[in-house]
């Protein structure tokens, strides 16, 4: 605040120096009050003299509070020619600021005059006035609390006067005391005081807004005496004096010398130097008030008991005038003392193992087991093993300082002795000697062990030739990584025992090494060892799967069987589990002798998770998971599969086409289906004739018969005999009409020769010979040959005029009927409309009606 005020003052002085000479003394500010209560209104006026002739008559006066323009100024011209501007600030919220009267000068504001404004509060009433008589400075020191901040310069003064009685009458006025800046205390020298006479004291606070006075304090200087704290001293050891007991401290203290003429009472407190420990004030048993010690001498001894043994304590003391009123002195500087250790009542059972490393060094493993005999001494925190060489009286050398129940150290060979002690923060046990005797006693005989249950082992033995005094039984895991210092052991003090039950730290399925040692008087027998386990366990781990080879749909796995372990059941089988990405689960069980397996029927380019489980009669153990991905199909293989598929489809299409083309029911599907007379079974439906009607008909299927090479159309002339009717007329007419149509013309014996000559001379093959006239009223007759030439050669297999002469003469829409004489003479019933189909009949005449 002071720095800000100084900065503003420097700025105002600088502005004054920079004012133009023509504006000096032109303006003046008048305030209603320069100091007001914070938040009250302030009225100010600025008058511009008429001597400022260079100013414009209508110049505008502006106001600034600090750096901010303030609106609301009222400007007027007075009768004497001067100009005046009045402004009222409704709320002054600045504790300190400058109010400026300005004119517009060019492009900037020109300050004509400034006034300092202050705002704050009247001083509060000082309170908590207290005084004490300091015998060191020989003055009365008074202090008070000034109250809240006023934001205004406030002056404090300590006023007092001498008085008698209850300070209602004033006798001599004491010079007032003005404290130093920003202090709320003041001292009255001894020369202005009467130590045993009352005086009235008060504090007055004053600032620009008012004055306040504290309540008066009536006191006698000696009633407010505050002595200096006493001094504590540690006692020097004296051989004639008995040493303090554990948990006790002896010290002496000396009061402050200038207060020797005063009768005082003192308080003592102590604090253990432990984490989060508090001070403890000594109390008397018969009263809750602190213990009081009357001082009549200059040197006092004090014994403080009931403390923790072997613990450092901090001691402090303070005193006050007693029984008259007075103030407590400050606490004296701390005196730190440590209590002695107590005797820890504990029995330590020990045993050791030693091994010679080289001719100069022996490795000793010392083990111990404590038995606490007194619970008041607290728990044991650590153990200390020390060694003193034989024949020497110097201090023992520490070997181990540990919290464990055993340690390992090295010593030179020969007879020696180490001592073992247990201790905590305040107690220490009596030293327990441990000797390294080379004397050996007889060993135990017939050591045996058997598992009673999964958590106990029974160990038995037979008496040696000399009965031992005690036995030491030690057991632990047979694992080589298991430290021997972590073995469990116990001591049997009864030398007549022949066995003991081990229950501590026995777990099922764990192999243990057990050692039993017999202890004799000043001798120790050799340790006897035996291995045993209480129960078998499952395999500790399963073999790790390895991928040997892999394909697209298969994977070959292998593993190395784990070696057999003691206390572990032999393996009975393996189980392989594998899972694909669709969470389909597969497994297979293998013999315990297997060490490889091939997974089949896998998907190409697929991910599989596989693990192996090794099982025995005691349980099963899983191996770590193996993840693999099968191979994908190659580009060439894809092309091969596509080619094979195409070939297969082509073969199917060709076979289908061949079947369609070669099927009898689908022959010549693109043109009308015309039966092939060459493959008809005409003979199967020729009716049976009587003996008198039998005739010799050449076999139509005889290959020796001549084929019909042409079709000759014979027209009947009226009443003209035919050449062929005279020779064989009776014989032919006796045949049915259908059979007559197939009688070959000419000599059968010469037919073959004739057909050969015709076939050789012409490419045309004639199907048959038609008998009859195309223009006659009756139907014609034809003779059929054995030709297999297709009947229709063109794309329009319509009947020729000579092929169906009788069909043309039939009524439209119905087939023609044969003549009556034909119906009577033929045994095959009615013929079909189409002459070439008349000879096709398979099963008889009854089916002709279906055409």
mmCIF file with all atom_site columns, N, CA and C in Angstrom, residues 537-586:
data_model
loop_
_atom_site.group_PDB
_atom_site.id
_atom_site.type_symbol
_atom_site.label_atom_id
_atom_site.label_alt_id
_atom_site.label_comp_id
_atom_site.label_asym_id
_atom_site.label_entity_id
_atom_site.label_seq_id
_atom_site.pdbx_PDB_ins_code
_atom_site.Cartn_x
_atom_site.Cartn_y
_atom_site.Cartn_z
_atom_site.occupancy
_atom_site.B_iso_or_equiv
_atom_site.pdbx_formal_charge
_atom_site.auth_seq_id
_atom_site.auth_comp_id
_atom_site.auth_asym_id
_atom_site.auth_atom_id
_atom_site.pdbx_PDB_model_num
ATOM 1   N N  . UNK A 1 537 ? 1.794   -85.855 -4.838  1.00 0.00 ? 537 UNK A N  1
ATOM 2   C CA . UNK A 1 537 ? 1.140   -84.685 -5.427  1.00 0.00 ? 537 UNK A CA 1
ATOM 3   C C  . UNK A 1 537 ? 1.121   -84.804 -6.936  1.00 0.00 ? 537 UNK A C  1
ATOM 4   N N  . UNK A 1 538 ? 0.345   -83.957 -7.533  1.00 0.00 ? 538 UNK A N  1
ATOM 5   C CA . UNK A 1 538 ? 0.251   -83.927 -8.999  1.00 0.00 ? 538 UNK A CA 1
ATOM 6   C C  . UNK A 1 538 ? 1.563   -83.427 -9.598  1.00 0.00 ? 538 UNK A C  1
ATOM 7   N N  . UNK A 1 539 ? 1.750   -83.602 -10.902 1.00 0.00 ? 539 UNK A N  1
ATOM 8   C CA . UNK A 1 539 ? 2.983   -83.087 -11.532 1.00 0.00 ? 539 UNK A CA 1
ATOM 9   C C  . UNK A 1 539 ? 3.123   -81.584 -11.313 1.00 0.00 ? 539 UNK A C  1
ATOM 10  N N  . UNK A 1 540 ? 4.328   -81.180 -11.059 1.00 0.00 ? 540 UNK A N  1
ATOM 11  C CA . UNK A 1 540 ? 4.559   -79.752 -10.814 1.00 0.00 ? 540 UNK A CA 1
ATOM 12  C C  . UNK A 1 540 ? 4.412   -78.927 -12.079 1.00 0.00 ? 540 UNK A C  1
ATOM 13  N N  . UNK A 1 541 ? 4.671   -79.514 -13.242 1.00 0.00 ? 541 UNK A N  1
ATOM 14  C CA . UNK A 1 541 ? 4.516   -78.792 -14.497 1.00 0.00 ? 541 UNK A CA 1
ATOM 15  C C  . UNK A 1 541 ? 4.294   -79.803 -15.617 1.00 0.00 ? 541 UNK A C  1
ATOM 16  N N  . UNK A 1 542 ? 3.677   -79.363 -16.681 1.00 0.00 ? 542 UNK A N  1
ATOM 17  C CA . UNK A 1 542 ? 3.432   -80.201 -17.854 1.00 0.00 ? 542 UNK A CA 1
ATOM 18  C C  . UNK A 1 542 ? 4.461   -79.883 -18.932 1.00 0.00 ? 542 UNK A C  1
ATOM 19  N N  . UNK A 1 543 ? 4.745   -80.845 -19.805 1.00 0.00 ? 543 UNK A N  1
ATOM 20  C CA . UNK A 1 543 ? 5.709   -80.559 -20.883 1.00 0.00 ? 543 UNK A CA 1
ATOM 21  C C  . UNK A 1 543 ? 5.223   -79.400 -21.758 1.00 0.00 ? 543 UNK A C  1
ATOM 22  N N  . UNK A 1 544 ? 6.175   -78.724 -22.319 1.00 0.00 ? 544 UNK A N  1
ATOM 23  C CA . UNK A 1 544 ? 5.860   -77.585 -23.182 1.00 0.00 ? 544 UNK A CA 1
ATOM 24  C C  . UNK A 1 544 ? 5.677   -78.054 -24.622 1.00 0.00 ? 544 UNK A C  1
ATOM 25  N N  . UNK A 1 545 ? 4.557   -77.665 -25.219 1.00 0.00 ? 545 UNK A N  1
ATOM 26  C CA . UNK A 1 545 ? 4.269   -78.054 -26.594 1.00 0.00 ? 545 UNK A CA 1
ATOM 27  C C  . UNK A 1 545 ? 5.181   -77.318 -27.565 1.00 0.00 ? 545 UNK A C  1
ATOM 28  N N  . UNK A 1 546 ? 5.626   -78.053 -28.599 1.00 0.00 ? 546 UNK A N  1
ATOM 29  C CA . UNK A 1 546 ? 6.432   -77.469 -29.668 1.00 0.00 ? 546 UNK A CA 1
ATOM 30  C C  . UNK A 1 546 ? 5.807   -77.862 -31.008 1.00 0.00 ? 546 UNK A C  1
ATOM 31  N N  . UNK A 1 547 ? 5.782   -76.925 -31.941 1.00 0.00 ? 547 UNK A N  1
ATOM 32  C CA . UNK A 1 547 ? 5.268   -77.188 -33.283 1.00 0.00 ? 547 UNK A CA 1
ATOM 33  C C  . UNK A 1 547 ? 6.423   -77.721 -34.138 1.00 0.00 ? 547 UNK A C  1
ATOM 34  N N  . UNK A 1 548 ? 6.253   -78.970 -34.622 1.00 0.00 ? 548 UNK A N  1
ATOM 35  C CA . UNK A 1 548 ? 7.306   -79.583 -35.428 1.00 0.00 ? 548 UNK A CA 1
ATOM 36  C C  . UNK A 1 548 ? 7.107   -79.293 -36.911 1.00 0.00 ? 548 UNK A C  1
ATOM 37  N N  . UNK A 1 549 ? 5.919   -79.601 -37.426 1.00 0.00 ? 549 UNK A N  1
ATOM 38  C CA . UNK A 1 549 ? 5.591   -79.327 -38.821 1.00 0.00 ? 549 UNK A CA 1
ATOM 39  C C  . UNK A 1 549 ? 4.123   -78.926 -38.890 1.00 0.00 ? 549 UNK A C  1
ATOM 40  N N  . UNK A 1 550 ? 3.797   -78.264 -39.991 1.00 0.00 ? 550 UNK A N  1
ATOM 41  C CA . UNK A 1 550 ? 2.417   -77.805 -40.143 1.00 0.00 ? 550 UNK A CA 1
ATOM 42  C C  . UNK A 1 550 ? 2.073   -77.790 -41.628 1.00 0.00 ? 550 UNK A C  1
ATOM 43  N N  . UNK A 1 551 ? 0.833   -78.090 -41.923 1.00 0.00 ? 551 UNK A N  1
ATOM 44  C CA . UNK A 1 551 ? 0.321   -78.047 -43.292 1.00 0.00 ? 551 UNK A CA 1
ATOM 45  C C  . UNK A 1 551 ? -0.946  -77.227 -43.349 1.00 0.00 ? 551 UNK A C  1
ATOM 46  N N  . UNK A 1 552 ? -1.699  -77.512 -44.411 1.00 0.00 ? 552 UNK A N  1
ATOM 47  C CA . UNK A 1 552 ? -2.930  -76.742 -44.586 1.00 0.00 ? 552 UNK A CA 1
ATOM 48  C C  . UNK A 1 552 ? -4.052  -77.285 -43.712 1.00 0.00 ? 552 UNK A C  1
ATOM 49  N N  . UNK A 1 553 ? -4.109  -78.576 -43.552 1.00 0.00 ? 553 UNK A N  1
ATOM 50  C CA . UNK A 1 553 ? -5.183  -79.183 -42.752 1.00 0.00 ? 553 UNK A CA 1
ATOM 51  C C  . UNK A 1 553 ? -4.649  -80.058 -41.637 1.00 0.00 ? 553 UNK A C  1
ATOM 52  N N  . UNK A 1 554 ? -3.363  -79.942 -41.323 1.00 0.00 ? 554 UNK A N  1
ATOM 53  C CA . UNK A 1 554 ? -2.786  -80.762 -40.259 1.00 0.00 ? 554 UNK A CA 1
ATOM 54  C C  . UNK A 1 554 ? -1.630  -80.015 -39.604 1.00 0.00 ? 554 UNK A C  1
ATOM 55  N N  . UNK A 1 555 ? -1.293  -80.444 -38.415 1.00 0.00 ? 555 UNK A N  1
ATOM 56  C CA . UNK A 1 555 ? -0.170  -79.871 -37.653 1.00 0.00 ? 555 UNK A CA 1
ATOM 57  C C  . UNK A 1 555 ? 0.409   -80.971 -36.777 1.00 0.00 ? 555 UNK A C  1
ATOM 58  N N  . UNK A 1 556 ? 1.715   -81.100 -36.803 1.00 0.00 ? 556 UNK A N  1
ATOM 59  C CA . UNK A 1 556 ? 2.408   -82.094 -35.985 1.00 0.00 ? 556 UNK A CA 1
ATOM 60  C C  . UNK A 1 556 ? 3.016   -81.417 -34.769 1.00 0.00 ? 556 UNK A C  1
ATOM 61  N N  . UNK A 1 557 ? 2.658   -81.925 -33.587 1.00 0.00 ? 557 UNK A N  1
ATOM 62  C CA . UNK A 1 557 ? 3.131   -81.386 -32.314 1.00 0.00 ? 557 UNK A CA 1
ATOM 63  C C  . UNK A 1 557 ? 4.064   -82.390 -31.667 1.00 0.00 ? 557 UNK A C  1
ATOM 64  N N  . UNK A 1 558 ? 4.969   -81.868 -30.845 1.00 0.00 ? 558 UNK A N  1
ATOM 65  C CA . UNK A 1 558 ? 5.857   -82.734 -30.077 1.00 0.00 ? 558 UNK A CA 1
ATOM 66  C C  . UNK A 1 558 ? 6.173   -82.070 -28.743 1.00 0.00 ? 558 UNK A C  1
ATOM 67  N N  . UNK A 1 559 ? 6.598   -82.836 -27.800 1.00 0.00 ? 559 UNK A N  1
ATOM 68  C CA . UNK A 1 559 ? 6.967   -82.343 -26.473 1.00 0.00 ? 559 UNK A CA 1
ATOM 69  C C  . UNK A 1 559 ? 7.976   -83.296 -25.853 1.00 0.00 ? 559 UNK A C  1
ATOM 70  N N  . UNK A 1 560 ? 8.693   -82.766 -24.896 1.00 0.00 ? 560 UNK A N  1
ATOM 71  C CA . UNK A 1 560 ? 9.713   -83.548 -24.193 1.00 0.00 ? 560 UNK A CA 1
ATOM 72  C C  . UNK A 1 560 ? 9.172   -83.888 -22.815 1.00 0.00 ? 560 UNK A C  1
ATOM 73  N N  . UNK A 1 561 ? 8.980   -85.135 -22.473 1.00 0.00 ? 561 UNK A N  1
ATOM 74  C CA . UNK A 1 561 ? 8.432   -85.488 -21.150 1.00 0.00 ? 561 UNK A CA 1
ATOM 75  C C  . UNK A 1 561 ? 9.344   -85.013 -20.034 1.00 0.00 ? 561 UNK A C  1
ATOM 76  N N  . UNK A 1 562 ? 8.709   -84.556 -18.963 1.00 0.00 ? 562 UNK A N  1
ATOM 77  C CA . UNK A 1 562 ? 9.455   -84.104 -17.797 1.00 0.00 ? 562 UNK A CA 1
ATOM 78  C C  . UNK A 1 562 ? 10.059  -85.301 -17.064 1.00 0.00 ? 562 UNK A C  1
ATOM 79  N N  . UNK A 1 563 ? 11.248  -85.132 -16.483 1.00 0.00 ? 563 UNK A N  1
ATOM 80  C CA . UNK A 1 563 ? 11.839  -86.245 -15.726 1.00 0.00 ? 563 UNK A CA 1
ATOM 81  C C  . UNK A 1 563 ? 11.022  -86.521 -14.464 1.00 0.00 ? 563 UNK A C  1
ATOM 82  N N  . UNK A 1 564 ? 11.025  -87.731 -13.984 1.00 0.00 ? 564 UNK A N  1
ATOM 83  C CA . UNK A 1 564 ? 10.258  -88.057 -12.774 1.00 0.00 ? 564 UNK A CA 1
ATOM 84  C C  . UNK A 1 564 ? 10.818  -87.307 -11.560 1.00 0.00 ? 564 UNK A C  1
ATOM 85  N N  . UNK A 1 565 ? 9.912   -86.994 -10.624 1.00 0.00 ? 565 UNK A N  1
ATOM 86  C CA . UNK A 1 565 ? 10.275  -86.262 -9.423  1.00 0.00 ? 565 UNK A CA 1
ATOM 87  C C  . UNK A 1 565 ? 9.954   -87.099 -8.201  1.00 0.00 ? 565 UNK A C  1
ATOM 88  N N  . UNK A 1 566 ? 10.764  -86.901 -7.184  1.00 0.00 ? 566 UNK A N  1
ATOM 89  C CA . UNK A 1 566 ? 10.491  -87.592 -5.919  1.00 0.00 ? 566 UNK A CA 1
ATOM 90  C C  . UNK A 1 566 ? 9.225   -87.027 -5.300  1.00 0.00 ? 566 UNK A C  1
ATOM 91  N N  . UNK A 1 567 ? 8.384   -87.892 -4.808  1.00 0.00 ? 567 UNK A N  1
ATOM 92  C CA . UNK A 1 567 ? 7.150   -87.444 -4.175  1.00 0.00 ? 567 UNK A CA 1
ATOM 93  C C  . UNK A 1 567 ? 6.055   -87.107 -5.151  1.00 0.00 ? 567 UNK A C  1
ATOM 94  N N  . UNK A 1 568 ? 6.292   -87.332 -6.439  1.00 0.00 ? 568 UNK A N  1
ATOM 95  C CA . UNK A 1 568 ? 5.299   -87.032 -7.448  1.00 0.00 ? 568 UNK A CA 1
ATOM 96  C C  . UNK A 1 568 ? 4.838   -88.332 -8.098  1.00 0.00 ? 568 UNK A C  1
ATOM 97  N N  . UNK A 1 569 ? 3.539   -88.474 -8.282  1.00 0.00 ? 569 UNK A N  1
ATOM 98  C CA . UNK A 1 569 ? 2.995   -89.669 -8.913  1.00 0.00 ? 569 UNK A CA 1
ATOM 99  C C  . UNK A 1 569 ? 3.416   -89.727 -10.373 1.00 0.00 ? 569 UNK A C  1
ATOM 100 N N  . UNK A 1 570 ? 3.638   -90.938 -10.907 1.00 0.00 ? 570 UNK A N  1
ATOM 101 C CA . UNK A 1 570 ? 3.982   -91.030 -12.339 1.00 0.00 ? 570 UNK A CA 1
ATOM 102 C C  . UNK A 1 570 ? 2.791   -90.644 -13.208 1.00 0.00 ? 570 UNK A C  1
ATOM 103 N N  . UNK A 1 571 ? 3.092   -90.188 -14.407 1.00 0.00 ? 571 UNK A N  1
ATOM 104 C CA . UNK A 1 571 ? 2.041   -89.763 -15.334 1.00 0.00 ? 571 UNK A CA 1
ATOM 105 C C  . UNK A 1 571 ? 1.272   -90.979 -15.838 1.00 0.00 ? 571 UNK A C  1
ATOM 106 N N  . UNK A 1 572 ? -0.033  -90.784 -16.016 1.00 0.00 ? 572 UNK A N  1
ATOM 107 C CA . UNK A 1 572 ? -0.889  -91.833 -16.553 1.00 0.00 ? 572 UNK A CA 1
ATOM 108 C C  . UNK A 1 572 ? -1.303  -91.561 -17.994 1.00 0.00 ? 572 UNK A C  1
ATOM 109 N N  . UNK A 1 573 ? -1.502  -90.304 -18.365 1.00 0.00 ? 573 UNK A N  1
ATOM 110 C CA . UNK A 1 573 ? -1.918  -89.994 -19.733 1.00 0.00 ? 573 UNK A CA 1
ATOM 111 C C  . UNK A 1 573 ? -1.738  -88.502 -19.973 1.00 0.00 ? 573 UNK A C  1
ATOM 112 N N  . UNK A 1 574 ? -1.810  -88.169 -21.273 1.00 0.00 ? 574 UNK A N  1
ATOM 113 C CA . UNK A 1 574 ? -1.818  -86.770 -21.721 1.00 0.00 ? 574 UNK A CA 1
ATOM 114 C C  . UNK A 1 574 ? -3.172  -86.494 -22.394 1.00 0.00 ? 574 UNK A C  1
ATOM 115 N N  . UNK A 1 575 ? -3.593  -85.262 -22.304 1.00 0.00 ? 575 UNK A N  1
ATOM 116 C CA . UNK A 1 575 ? -4.795  -84.809 -23.013 1.00 0.00 ? 575 UNK A CA 1
ATOM 117 C C  . UNK A 1 575 ? -4.451  -83.516 -23.752 1.00 0.00 ? 575 UNK A C  1
ATOM 118 N N  . UNK A 1 576 ? -4.725  -83.542 -25.064 1.00 0.00 ? 576 UNK A N  1
ATOM 119 C CA . UNK A 1 576 ? -4.472  -82.363 -25.900 1.00 0.00 ? 576 UNK A CA 1
ATOM 120 C C  . UNK A 1 576 ? -5.812  -81.706 -26.203 1.00 0.00 ? 576 UNK A C  1
ATOM 121 N N  . UNK A 1 577 ? -5.879  -80.417 -25.935 1.00 0.00 ? 577 UNK A N  1
ATOM 122 C CA . UNK A 1 577 ? -7.080  -79.630 -26.209 1.00 0.00 ? 577 UNK A CA 1
ATOM 123 C C  . UNK A 1 577 ? -6.741  -78.586 -27.274 1.00 0.00 ? 577 UNK A C  1
ATOM 124 N N  . UNK A 1 578 ? -7.632  -78.431 -28.245 1.00 0.00 ? 578 UNK A N  1
ATOM 125 C CA . UNK A 1 578 ? -7.445  -77.344 -29.217 1.00 0.00 ? 578 UNK A CA 1
ATOM 126 C C  . UNK A 1 578 ? -8.792  -76.696 -29.523 1.00 0.00 ? 578 UNK A C  1
ATOM 127 N N  . UNK A 1 579 ? -8.751  -75.399 -29.752 1.00 0.00 ? 579 UNK A N  1
ATOM 128 C CA . UNK A 1 579 ? -9.941  -74.572 -29.973 1.00 0.00 ? 579 UNK A CA 1
ATOM 129 C C  . UNK A 1 579 ? -9.691  -73.687 -31.183 1.00 0.00 ? 579 UNK A C  1
ATOM 130 N N  . UNK A 1 580 ? -10.707 -73.569 -32.050 1.00 0.00 ? 580 UNK A N  1
ATOM 131 C CA . UNK A 1 580 ? -10.593 -72.670 -33.195 1.00 0.00 ? 580 UNK A CA 1
ATOM 132 C C  . UNK A 1 580 ? -11.211 -71.323 -32.887 1.00 0.00 ? 580 UNK A C  1
ATOM 133 N N  . UNK A 1 581 ? -11.219 -70.457 -33.875 1.00 0.00 ? 581 UNK A N  1
ATOM 134 C CA . UNK A 1 581 ? -11.726 -69.102 -33.653 1.00 0.00 ? 581 UNK A CA 1
ATOM 135 C C  . UNK A 1 581 ? -13.236 -69.064 -33.488 1.00 0.00 ? 581 UNK A C  1
ATOM 136 N N  . UNK A 1 582 ? -13.942 -70.132 -33.875 1.00 0.00 ? 582 UNK A N  1
ATOM 137 C CA . UNK A 1 582 ? -15.390 -70.190 -33.663 1.00 0.00 ? 582 UNK A CA 1
ATOM 138 C C  . UNK A 1 582 ? -15.729 -70.803 -32.304 1.00 0.00 ? 582 UNK A C  1
ATOM 139 N N  . UNK A 1 583 ? -14.719 -70.926 -31.425 1.00 0.00 ? 583 UNK A N  1
ATOM 140 C CA . UNK A 1 583 ? -14.891 -71.458 -30.068 1.00 0.00 ? 583 UNK A CA 1
ATOM 141 C C  . UNK A 1 583 ? -15.382 -72.909 -30.083 1.00 0.00 ? 583 UNK A C  1
ATOM 142 N N  . UNK A 1 584 ? -15.031 -73.624 -31.128 1.00 0.00 ? 584 UNK A N  1
ATOM 143 C CA . UNK A 1 584 ? -15.307 -75.051 -31.158 1.00 0.00 ? 584 UNK A CA 1
ATOM 144 C C  . UNK A 1 584 ? -14.177 -75.762 -30.414 1.00 0.00 ? 584 UNK A C  1
ATOM 145 N N  . UNK A 1 585 ? -14.549 -76.703 -29.570 1.00 0.00 ? 585 UNK A N  1
ATOM 146 C CA . UNK A 1 585 ? -13.632 -77.306 -28.607 1.00 0.00 ? 585 UNK A CA 1
ATOM 147 C C  . UNK A 1 585 ? -13.397 -78.759 -28.993 1.00 0.00 ? 585 UNK A C  1
ATOM 148 N N  . UNK A 1 586 ? -12.126 -79.173 -29.115 1.00 0.00 ? 586 UNK A N  1
ATOM 149 C CA . UNK A 1 586 ? -11.760 -80.537 -29.452 1.00 0.00 ? 586 UNK A CA 1
ATOM 150 C C  . UNK A 1 586 ? -10.693 -81.015 -28.480 1.00 0.00 ? 586 UNK A C  1
#
